[in-house]
XYZ file of C-alpha atoms in Angstrom:
665
model
C 6.907 47.664 -17.609
C 7.447 45.306 -14.650
C 4.728 44.029 -12.384
C 4.209 46.267 -9.361
C 4.523 44.340 -6.127
C 2.706 45.636 -3.051
C 3.058 44.110 0.371
C -0.026 43.890 2.556
C -0.037 42.135 5.942
C 3.105 40.241 5.039
C 1.644 38.913 1.781
C 2.963 39.895 -1.610
C 0.197 40.921 -3.990
C 1.021 41.253 -7.644
C -0.998 42.978 -10.329
C -0.026 40.262 -12.852
C -2.621 38.819 -15.183
C -5.083 36.148 -14.061
C -3.815 32.591 -13.762
C -0.391 32.102 -12.261
C -0.524 35.369 -10.334
C -3.823 34.627 -8.617
C -2.756 31.082 -7.777
C 0.506 32.447 -6.348
C -1.354 34.978 -4.210
C -3.617 32.295 -2.743
C -0.756 29.875 -2.065
C 1.427 32.537 -0.462
C -1.400 33.714 1.763
C -2.181 30.133 2.822
C 1.403 29.338 3.660
C 2.029 32.552 5.567
C -1.020 31.983 7.761
C -0.652 28.190 8.066
C 0.430 26.596 11.352
C 0.186 23.088 9.900
C 2.649 20.501 11.280
C 5.644 19.874 9.036
C 8.291 17.222 8.487
C 11.574 17.767 10.267
C 13.424 17.381 6.974
C 13.125 16.046 3.435
C 14.649 12.659 4.327
C 11.967 12.059 6.945
C 9.246 12.824 4.401
C 10.716 10.569 1.700
C 11.215 7.712 4.160
C 7.579 8.067 5.255
C 6.355 7.938 1.661
C 8.627 4.985 0.898
C 7.557 3.225 4.088
C 3.889 3.766 3.209
C 4.322 2.525 -0.366
C 6.685 -0.366 0.404
C 4.793 -2.898 2.490
C 3.923 -6.542 2.928
C 2.584 -6.710 -0.625
C 6.105 -6.211 -1.983
C 7.404 -9.265 -0.136
C 4.673 -11.847 -0.629
C 2.011 -10.586 -3.057
C 4.267 -9.448 -5.885
C 6.358 -12.683 -5.977
C 3.150 -14.725 -5.985
C 1.652 -12.767 -8.890
C 4.947 -12.896 -10.758
C 5.140 -16.669 -10.399
C 1.485 -17.242 -11.268
C 1.456 -14.997 -14.328
C 4.440 -16.067 -16.349
C 7.515 -15.157 -14.328
C 9.499 -12.569 -16.241
C 6.559 -12.102 -18.615
C 4.579 -10.534 -15.762
C 7.184 -7.791 -15.493
C 6.164 -6.498 -18.932
C 2.553 -5.501 -18.069
C 3.687 -4.552 -14.564
C 6.203 -1.994 -15.841
C 3.770 -0.708 -18.487
C 1.066 -0.174 -15.852
C 3.644 1.516 -13.626
C 4.434 4.045 -16.368
C 0.906 4.805 -17.619
C -1.056 4.477 -14.352
C 1.027 4.165 -11.210
C 3.474 7.060 -11.481
C 0.961 9.564 -13.008
C -1.659 8.997 -10.262
C 1.066 8.947 -7.611
C 2.270 12.342 -8.863
C -1.258 13.786 -8.871
C -1.792 12.853 -5.225
C 1.523 14.306 -4.087
C 0.918 17.509 -6.068
C -2.650 18.130 -4.914
C -1.797 17.376 -1.264
C 1.176 19.750 -1.335
C -0.832 22.430 -3.186
C -3.881 22.526 -0.924
C -2.236 21.297 2.301
C -5.296 19.443 3.538
C -6.369 15.842 4.098
C -8.185 13.864 1.416
C -11.729 14.993 2.333
C -11.012 18.731 2.420
C -8.797 18.562 -0.672
C -11.731 17.473 -2.808
C -14.177 19.811 -1.077
C -11.935 22.748 -1.926
C -11.514 21.675 -5.554
C -15.278 21.293 -5.913
C -17.750 20.444 -3.125
C -19.556 18.048 -5.475
C -16.400 15.889 -5.474
C -16.241 15.547 -1.683
C -17.265 11.909 -1.971
C -13.887 11.029 -3.493
C -12.202 11.976 -0.219
C -14.785 10.122 1.863
C -14.247 7.017 -0.294
C -10.496 7.264 0.353
C -11.091 7.415 4.105
C -13.426 4.398 3.891
C -10.855 2.326 1.976
C -8.073 3.260 4.405
C -10.260 2.295 7.363
C -11.232 -1.076 5.871
C -7.660 -1.940 4.921
C -6.353 -0.887 8.351
C -8.802 -3.326 9.981
C -7.111 -6.396 8.519
C -3.623 -5.102 7.714
C -2.706 -4.782 11.370
C -3.886 -8.349 11.949
C -1.006 -9.522 9.748
C 1.359 -7.492 11.945
C -0.172 -9.350 14.908
C 0.586 -12.662 13.224
C 4.188 -11.504 12.726
C 4.337 -10.636 16.423
C 3.180 -14.170 17.331
C 5.945 -15.752 15.250
C 8.479 -13.199 16.460
C 7.801 -14.054 20.116
C 7.994 -17.784 19.334
C 11.354 -17.386 17.593
C 13.286 -16.973 20.850
C 13.744 -20.692 21.376
C 15.897 -23.429 19.918
C 14.875 -25.534 18.189
C 12.113 -23.462 16.650
C 8.623 -24.732 17.579
C 7.837 -25.345 13.898
C 11.022 -27.327 13.236
C 9.515 -30.766 14.002
C 6.113 -32.338 14.533
C 4.943 -32.777 18.121
C 4.075 -36.152 19.643
C 6.836 -38.253 18.051
C 4.744 -39.203 15.066
C 1.391 -39.515 16.864
C -0.133 -36.246 15.563
C -1.480 -37.382 12.195
C -2.456 -33.870 11.063
C 1.177 -32.810 11.286
C 2.548 -36.033 9.821
C 0.308 -35.680 6.770
C 1.333 -32.065 6.169
C 4.545 -30.538 7.519
C 5.720 -29.057 10.839
C 5.471 -25.484 9.518
C 1.990 -25.954 8.036
C 0.787 -27.635 11.206
C 2.173 -24.863 13.415
C 0.559 -22.190 11.240
C -2.909 -23.692 10.844
C -3.213 -25.449 14.200
C -0.906 -23.819 16.769
C -1.139 -20.208 15.545
C -4.526 -19.794 13.859
C -6.172 -22.978 15.166
C -8.312 -22.533 12.088
C -11.850 -23.872 11.828
C -13.041 -26.179 9.071
C -14.940 -23.414 7.263
C -15.963 -19.777 7.456
C -19.371 -20.869 8.751
C -17.752 -22.343 11.847
C -16.701 -19.240 13.801
C -15.543 -21.223 16.807
C -15.146 -18.288 19.196
C -12.094 -16.156 19.947
C -8.518 -17.402 19.630
C -7.050 -15.679 22.677
C -3.421 -15.993 21.551
C -4.193 -14.183 18.325
C -6.332 -11.596 20.108
C -3.426 -10.664 22.397
C -1.045 -10.387 19.448
C -3.482 -8.204 17.513
C -3.928 -6.039 20.612
C -0.128 -5.698 20.847
C 0.031 -4.629 17.209
C -2.626 -1.934 17.716
C -0.898 -0.746 20.888
C 2.382 -0.274 18.983
C 0.612 1.617 16.186
C -1.229 3.821 18.689
C 1.960 4.752 20.555
C 3.784 5.557 17.312
C 0.877 7.645 15.959
C -0.109 9.458 19.155
C 1.850 12.631 18.366
C 1.166 12.591 14.639
C 4.067 12.961 12.234
C 6.285 14.122 15.088
C 6.230 10.591 16.560
C 5.543 8.435 13.483
C 8.120 10.510 11.605
C 10.755 9.558 14.171
C 9.750 5.888 14.111
C 9.940 5.816 10.317
C 13.734 6.167 10.416
C 13.793 2.601 11.741
C 10.647 1.046 10.270
C 11.411 2.156 6.702
C 15.120 1.296 6.619
C 15.379 -1.876 8.709
C 13.547 -4.071 6.125
C 16.170 -3.171 3.524
C 18.952 -4.235 5.882
C 17.250 -7.609 6.443
C 16.468 -8.077 2.758
C 20.105 -7.406 1.963
C 21.206 -10.016 4.523
C 18.739 -12.564 3.125
C 19.861 -11.682 -0.407
C 23.469 -12.680 0.261
C 22.303 -15.740 2.203
C 19.768 -16.710 -0.462
C 21.894 -16.467 -3.586
C 24.564 -18.679 -1.984
C 22.078 -21.485 -1.248
C 21.945 -24.614 -3.333
C 19.112 -24.341 -5.838
C 19.038 -20.536 -5.888
C 19.746 -20.588 -9.622
C 16.695 -22.773 -10.295
C 14.515 -20.364 -8.341
C 15.811 -17.284 -10.162
C 15.458 -18.994 -13.545
C 11.849 -19.785 -12.694
C 11.292 -16.138 -11.769
C 12.918 -14.425 -14.739
C 12.529 -16.775 -17.703
C 9.337 -15.417 -19.320
C 6.405 -17.488 -20.480
C 5.224 -15.086 -23.149
C 1.960 -16.927 -23.860
C 0.671 -15.439 -20.597
C 0.626 -11.942 -22.124
C -2.495 -12.874 -24.125
C -4.437 -13.393 -20.888
C -6.294 -10.181 -19.843
C -6.233 -11.315 -16.197
C -2.439 -10.897 -16.216
C -2.836 -7.226 -17.153
C -5.624 -6.785 -14.623
C -3.528 -8.191 -11.789
C -0.532 -6.086 -12.852
C -2.630 -2.901 -12.617
C -4.209 -3.736 -9.260
C -0.796 -4.670 -7.852
C 0.570 -1.278 -8.932
C -2.275 0.529 -7.144
C -2.044 -1.542 -3.979
C 1.755 -1.455 -3.895
C 2.077 2.315 -4.436
C -0.802 2.953 -1.986
C -2.555 5.344 -4.361
C -6.229 6.198 -3.722
C -5.872 5.550 0.028
C -5.532 9.220 0.925
C -2.342 8.653 2.918
C -0.159 10.064 0.147
C -2.228 13.249 0.118
C -2.004 13.523 3.901
C 1.758 13.019 3.990
C 2.433 15.488 1.166
C 0.169 18.087 2.827
C 2.838 18.489 5.538
C 5.363 19.627 2.912
C 6.256 23.251 2.227
C 4.765 24.569 -0.996
C 8.162 24.982 -2.615
C 9.039 21.295 -2.926
C 9.769 19.248 -6.050
C 6.899 16.771 -5.802
C 7.500 15.663 -9.411
C 10.914 14.319 -8.525
C 9.555 12.813 -5.303
C 6.857 10.890 -7.219
C 9.323 9.359 -9.663
C 11.911 8.505 -6.990
C 9.449 6.849 -4.572
C 7.660 4.911 -7.342
C 10.936 3.554 -8.732
C 12.182 2.601 -5.253
C 8.888 0.832 -4.564
C 8.948 -1.220 -7.766
C 12.657 -1.900 -7.384
C 11.969 -3.217 -3.884
C 9.324 -5.606 -5.270
C 11.770 -7.029 -7.806
C 14.622 -7.196 -5.284
C 12.367 -8.934 -2.737
C 11.342 -11.426 -5.448
C 15.003 -12.271 -6.039
C 15.402 -12.955 -2.321
C 12.181 -14.971 -2.137
C 12.830 -17.124 -5.196
C 16.424 -17.799 -4.162
C 15.091 -19.287 -0.941
C 12.224 -21.060 -2.713
C 14.649 -22.568 -5.222
C 16.649 -23.919 -2.295
C 13.498 -25.347 -0.746
C 12.389 -26.906 -4.042
C 15.740 -28.669 -4.465
C 15.922 -29.935 -0.866
C 12.295 -31.109 -0.918
C 12.916 -32.905 -4.215
C 16.027 -34.601 -2.848
C 14.148 -35.632 0.308
C 11.264 -37.038 -1.731
C 13.589 -39.027 -4.014
C 15.462 -40.393 -1.000
C 12.184 -41.545 0.566
C 11.264 -43.298 -2.691
C 14.758 -44.872 -2.722
C 14.135 -46.217 0.794
C 10.756 -47.653 -0.252
C 12.309 -49.454 -3.226
C 15.263 -50.739 -1.171
C 13.080 -52.091 1.649
C 9.860 -53.124 -0.076
C 10.985 -54.453 -3.457
C 12.870 -57.761 -3.136
C 16.312 -57.647 -4.692
C 16.211 -53.956 -5.636
C 18.914 -52.937 -3.150
C 21.350 -55.388 -4.692
C 21.029 -53.654 -8.087
C 22.674 -50.506 -6.652
C 20.240 -48.391 -8.663
C 20.066 -44.768 -7.569
C 16.761 -42.944 -7.799
C 17.106 -39.622 -9.623
C 14.815 -36.929 -10.984
C 15.271 -38.469 -14.438
C 14.358 -42.083 -13.632
C 11.990 -42.109 -10.657
C 8.840 -42.229 -12.771
C 10.285 -45.083 -14.869
C 11.025 -47.041 -11.709
C 7.512 -46.351 -10.426
C 6.055 -47.652 -13.694
C 8.163 -50.796 -13.451
C 7.220 -51.776 -9.895
C 3.827 -50.168 -9.106
C 1.735 -53.103 -10.370
C 3.392 -55.627 -8.083
C 4.027 -53.611 -4.945
C 1.331 -51.561 -3.118
C 3.926 -49.446 -1.252
C 5.385 -48.298 -4.565
C 1.963 -47.802 -6.110
C 0.719 -45.578 -3.277
C 3.872 -43.487 -2.864
C 3.205 -39.733 -2.885
C 5.447 -38.016 -5.444
C 4.056 -34.550 -4.686
C 7.435 -33.059 -3.753
C 9.764 -34.991 -6.051
C 9.615 -32.524 -8.944
C 11.576 -29.291 -8.520
C 9.380 -27.581 -11.105
C 6.249 -28.754 -9.323
C 7.551 -27.471 -6.009
C 8.219 -24.033 -7.510
C 4.825 -23.943 -9.217
C 3.081 -24.455 -5.877
C 5.532 -22.634 -3.645
C 4.189 -19.130 -3.331
C 0.818 -17.870 -2.181
C -0.371 -15.102 0.083
C 0.065 -15.551 3.805
C 1.349 -19.088 3.267
C 4.533 -17.673 1.785
C 5.661 -16.014 5.013
C 4.226 -18.335 7.622
C 4.588 -21.757 5.977
C 6.975 -21.835 3.038
C 9.597 -19.361 4.205
C 9.672 -20.732 7.761
C 10.178 -24.224 6.348
C 13.083 -22.991 4.268
C 14.624 -21.326 7.325
C 14.446 -24.677 9.130
C 16.940 -25.955 6.582
C 19.377 -23.034 6.675
C 22.790 -24.135 7.852
C 23.995 -24.096 10.498
C 20.675 -25.255 11.981
C 21.490 -23.544 15.278
C 21.081 -20.210 13.467
C 17.394 -20.894 12.769
C 16.095 -18.626 15.563
C 18.345 -15.794 14.367
C 17.010 -15.957 10.794
C 13.451 -16.241 12.079
C 13.770 -13.221 14.384
C 15.198 -11.134 11.545
C 12.557 -12.212 9.052
C 9.492 -11.573 11.194
C 10.883 -8.339 12.594
C 11.317 -7.230 8.975
C 7.726 -8.169 8.101
C 6.411 -6.342 11.156
C 8.364 -3.218 10.197
C 7.059 -3.348 6.626
C 3.544 -3.552 7.997
C 4.008 -0.778 10.557
C 5.413 1.765 8.100
C 2.440 1.132 5.805
C 0.010 1.318 8.720
C 1.242 4.810 9.617
C 0.295 6.066 6.154
C -2.986 4.158 6.106
C -4.155 5.667 9.397
C -2.986 9.132 8.355
C -5.410 8.652 5.459
C -8.188 8.508 8.081
C -6.997 10.862 10.824
C -5.817 13.869 8.796
C -9.005 14.193 6.659
C -11.281 13.944 9.697
C -9.421 16.766 11.435
C -8.954 19.009 8.398
C -12.617 18.711 7.440
C -13.665 19.744 10.970
C -15.394 16.423 11.641
C -13.125 15.879 14.667
C -12.537 19.095 16.629
C -10.790 17.763 19.727
C -7.182 16.793 20.363
C -5.565 14.529 17.802
C -4.329 12.147 20.497
C -7.924 11.325 21.454
C -8.807 10.579 17.828
C -5.814 8.245 17.434
C -6.709 6.312 20.585
C -10.401 6.129 19.659
C -9.618 4.956 16.120
C -7.218 2.248 17.330
C -9.728 1.001 19.920
C -12.566 0.882 17.366
C -10.382 -0.899 14.797
C -9.247 -3.427 17.404
C -12.815 -4.189 18.492
C -14.089 -4.586 14.934
C -10.946 -6.547 14.094
C -11.859 -9.205 16.640
C -13.653 -10.863 13.743
C -10.150 -11.802 12.535
C -9.249 -13.243 15.948
C -11.925 -15.922 15.601
C -10.931 -19.437 14.658
C -12.416 -18.587 11.256
C -10.494 -15.301 11.176
C -8.164 -16.271 8.323
C -11.170 -16.737 6.010
C -12.426 -13.256 6.865
C -8.995 -11.785 6.290
C -8.909 -13.345 2.816
C -12.243 -11.658 2.010
C -11.011 -8.238 3.138
C -7.660 -8.682 1.410
C -9.234 -9.710 -1.908
C -12.051 -7.157 -2.087
C -11.560 -4.089 0.139
C -8.251 -2.812 -1.220
C -8.375 -3.741 -4.899
C -11.444 -2.886 -6.961
C -12.414 0.264 -4.976
C -8.919 1.689 -5.527
C -9.437 1.486 -9.283
C -12.702 3.443 -9.086
C -11.317 6.110 -6.747
C -8.161 6.588 -8.826
C -10.242 7.023 -11.983
C -12.413 9.733 -10.421
C -9.495 11.601 -8.874
C -7.708 11.634 -12.236
C -10.816 13.056 -13.939
C -11.439 15.511 -11.086
C -7.946 16.995 -11.064
C -7.291 17.101 -14.810
C -10.745 18.025 -16.126
C -12.491 19.761 -13.188
C -9.632 21.478 -11.388
C -8.042 21.919 -14.792
C -4.752 20.913 -16.341
C -3.733 24.577 -16.793
C -4.264 25.401 -13.115
C -2.422 22.223 -12.128
C 0.444 23.197 -14.440
C 0.521 26.679 -12.886
C 0.646 25.147 -9.417
C 3.454 22.777 -10.364
C 5.421 25.629 -11.909
C 5.137 27.575 -8.658
C 5.958 24.544 -6.467
C 8.676 22.857 -8.532
C 9.923 25.586 -10.859
C 8.849 23.819 -14.056
C 5.637 22.947 -15.868
C 4.680 19.307 -16.549
C 6.176 17.871 -19.728
C 4.434 15.981 -22.521
C 4.634 12.633 -20.683
C 2.597 13.890 -17.743
C 0.032 15.623 -19.950
C -0.553 12.639 -22.244
C -0.888 10.150 -19.396
C -3.142 12.362 -17.252
C -5.436 13.333 -20.109
C -5.639 10.079 -22.084
C -3.587 6.998 -21.238
C -4.314 6.758 -17.506
C -8.117 7.164 -17.572
C -8.535 5.022 -20.702
C -6.438 2.156 -19.320
C -8.370 2.272 -16.037
C -11.677 2.105 -17.901
C -10.493 -0.955 -19.817
C -9.350 -2.674 -16.627
C -12.588 -1.643 -14.924
C -14.631 -3.347 -17.663
C -12.454 -6.462 -17.620
C -12.802 -6.712 -13.838
C -16.599 -6.463 -13.946
C -16.722 -9.138 -16.639
C -14.381 -11.429 -14.697
C -16.264 -11.093 -11.418
C -19.680 -11.487 -13.083
C -18.759 -14.696 -14.879
C -17.240 -16.638 -12.004
C -18.426 -18.092 -8.731
C -16.703 -16.689 -5.668
C -15.061 -19.620 -3.893
C -12.531 -19.957 -1.109
C -9.917 -22.382 0.154
C -9.355 -23.657 3.658
C -7.418 -26.093 5.791
C -8.547 -29.730 5.953
C -7.250 -31.262 9.185
C -7.969 -34.838 8.063
C -5.963 -34.484 4.843
C -3.373 -32.115 6.270
C -3.584 -29.738 3.336
C -5.404 -26.723 1.890
C -8.447 -27.728 -0.135
C -11.170 -25.960 -2.106
C -14.084 -25.291 0.255
C -16.468 -24.339 -2.538
C -18.534 -21.146 -2.750
C -18.978 -18.774 0.164
C -22.277 -18.873 2.048
C -24.706 -16.198 0.870
C -23.695 -13.781 3.634
C -20.014 -14.263 2.839
C -20.641 -13.471 -0.811
C -22.682 -10.421 0.186
C -19.763 -9.213 2.306
C -17.506 -9.414 -0.764
C -19.874 -7.159 -2.720
C -20.284 -4.768 0.236
C -16.509 -4.311 0.473
C -16.359 -3.621 -3.271
C -19.262 -1.175 -3.386
C -19.314 0.579 -0.006
C -16.345 2.963 -0.454
C -17.246 3.710 -4.082
C -20.868 4.587 -3.261
C -19.763 7.662 -1.307
C -18.749 9.350 -4.570
C -22.245 9.523 -6.145
C -23.931 9.865 -2.734
C -22.078 13.045 -1.736
C -22.469 14.398 -5.283
C -26.259 13.972 -5.092
C -26.571 15.371 -1.532
C -24.515 18.454 -2.416
C -26.293 18.965 -5.726
C -29.729 18.890 -4.101
C -28.663 21.076 -1.162
C -29.354 18.380 1.432
C -25.732 18.477 2.623
C -24.325 21.874 1.577
C -20.631 22.608 1.913
C -20.087 25.636 4.152
C -16.330 25.821 3.882
C -14.233 27.891 1.499
C -13.339 26.514 -1.922
C -10.190 27.368 -3.844
C -12.254 29.466 -6.241
C -13.855 31.558 -3.502
C -10.543 31.857 -1.668
C -8.855 33.111 -4.826
C -11.601 35.675 -5.384
C -11.364 36.849 -1.773
C -7.594 37.191 -1.753
C -7.422 38.912 -5.126
C -10.223 41.289 -4.100
C -8.414 42.015 -0.845
C -5.244 42.628 -2.805
C -7.057 45.018 -5.130
C -8.376 46.993 -2.173
C -4.861 47.163 -0.761
C -3.518 48.399 -4.070
C -6.281 51.031 -4.335
C -5.632 52.174 -0.787
C -1.948 52.590 -1.510
C -2.694 54.451 -4.755
C -5.063 56.791 -2.872
C -2.375 57.324 -0.261
C 0.135 58.296 -2.960
C -2.400 60.616 -4.649
C -3.237 62.344 -1.366
C 0.448 62.789 -0.656
C 1.011 64.360 -4.074
C -1.961 66.697 -3.541
C -0.571 67.787 -0.199
C 2.848 68.411 -1.684
C 1.289 70.419 -4.548
C -0.755 72.438 -2.054
C 2.356 73.190 0.011
C 4.255 74.198 -3.115
C 1.416 76.484 -4.218
C 1.238 78.072 -0.769
C 4.971 78.591 -0.792
C 4.738 80.247 -4.229
C 1.973 82.574 -3.021
C 4.075 83.550 0.003
C 6.999 84.293 -2.281
C 4.873 86.509 -4.492
C 3.600 88.389 -1.420
C 7.137 89.008 -0.216
C 8.217 90.251 -3.627
C 5.270 92.668 -3.701
C 6.322 94.152 -0.401
C 9.855 94.858 -1.563
C 10.656 98.353 -2.968
């Protein structure tokens, strides 16, 4: 016998057995009564998720980690971590956001109020990352504005050889550390506010505020440009890069694996943290974005597609980067060898008449032959003569974009095209940063509104948040700001993500329940999760995160936290030693602060100090099913009464008939 379907107040209520039926009732009631904003179309949603996931880390952090951890060998743990950690957690966040249609705080409150701290931790991480992430966009703005001149201001050293700091380093390094950052000697020397950087950071926050002011209606429109333009520029640089001299050397350095690196646990640790940071899991932004989806949406397919596009972008960007870096390594090597040739020709009597050409194969032999008799030969700096050495030291954090890549662009031919390449490159970086910033701030704004913490207009919250972030972010506009940014970059968005992701995996699979999640996915996507999803969610993902968690604690506990900085006298980056005590304390605060909200909220809710007064999924299900039962009973009573009335009429009619018959002769 089929299930009877009764409609009450526009909601279908089924008398099917507990489980899928009850979940369906709750979801249908929510969606019918929900006036939540929604994406204009599926493309807009996917571009927003891709824009959030694909960011600056794909362009400079992934190539750096790949180079430092064995080239192609790094791809092995990276892809393994993508399969057993990245995609499963990514899918969980999309599914739970689409199912409950709330921000990260209210999602966890509705699953179980004791888990509310997971959502608060996500908001805290998003806030901390937003503080420094937009500073990098401000740096991009500074370089973008300075690109509208020929020659580029970082093409040559100022002062015709009189500025020793520039002569000892390079024009691009000098422009970055002195003209742009005007960096102090150490983190202890704050030095006041760098007004140029402050104005650029203000511009970056103003752009973000304008794009976010109307929520997904405005950021969703902007994402059409911010998410697609970087791919256009990367494609242009790809064709330019692979045609450069030395591109082959750069790509060989990237893809030829050094398999001995796989025995190093740090390689696996950095692969896992890069997956988390790159996919933007545990920030809450994925949950917020997916909460604007209709319930009937294939979030399983979305998770796989976005994750693959994100990782593919990292690898594609690395090809572009290492093509350019190979070109730079070859040109720097040739320049260095030519300088050594000039020294030998002019300083060593009779050498020019030998017609000996200095090459990569013989320059060290020539140095060994003449260094004991000639001080100019003995003191020559061979730092850039080796192509392999140049590639080994080529990539690293912010220096990749603002020092190394700008130097390579100085050598692109024709030289008159330098401003064009520079404008494209920094506009691309700014767009990568902006699309990620939209998702990061949604991870703060949406939870605060959904949880009822902010009850006024969303526009006011966006403006207030941007103003607060800008004011706190002035710490990065100091002359010591780059040191502070390194602290936030290394500690606020790495270790806490691992902890949050572990707890959300446990919360969804073991507290919310794998069966309920499977029922939800069947309703939303039309199919239940297969064996891959079940095995990773239940075993592989949490176990691998625990192992990485333990390895991270061991690594951090057994090393001294040090930092590097610019030495103006030497014209190079040097080791500055350990942080001062307050700098080291800030590192630990950034690690622990977001994570502490998880046990704190658990304890406050458990003891009744901070009770949750909202409605959980369990209570909502009970209410809706009970309401449905009353509706069914009412309809049954209505049918019974109708039958009684019809029977009474029939009986009366029969009695009248009998009376008539009795009156007949």
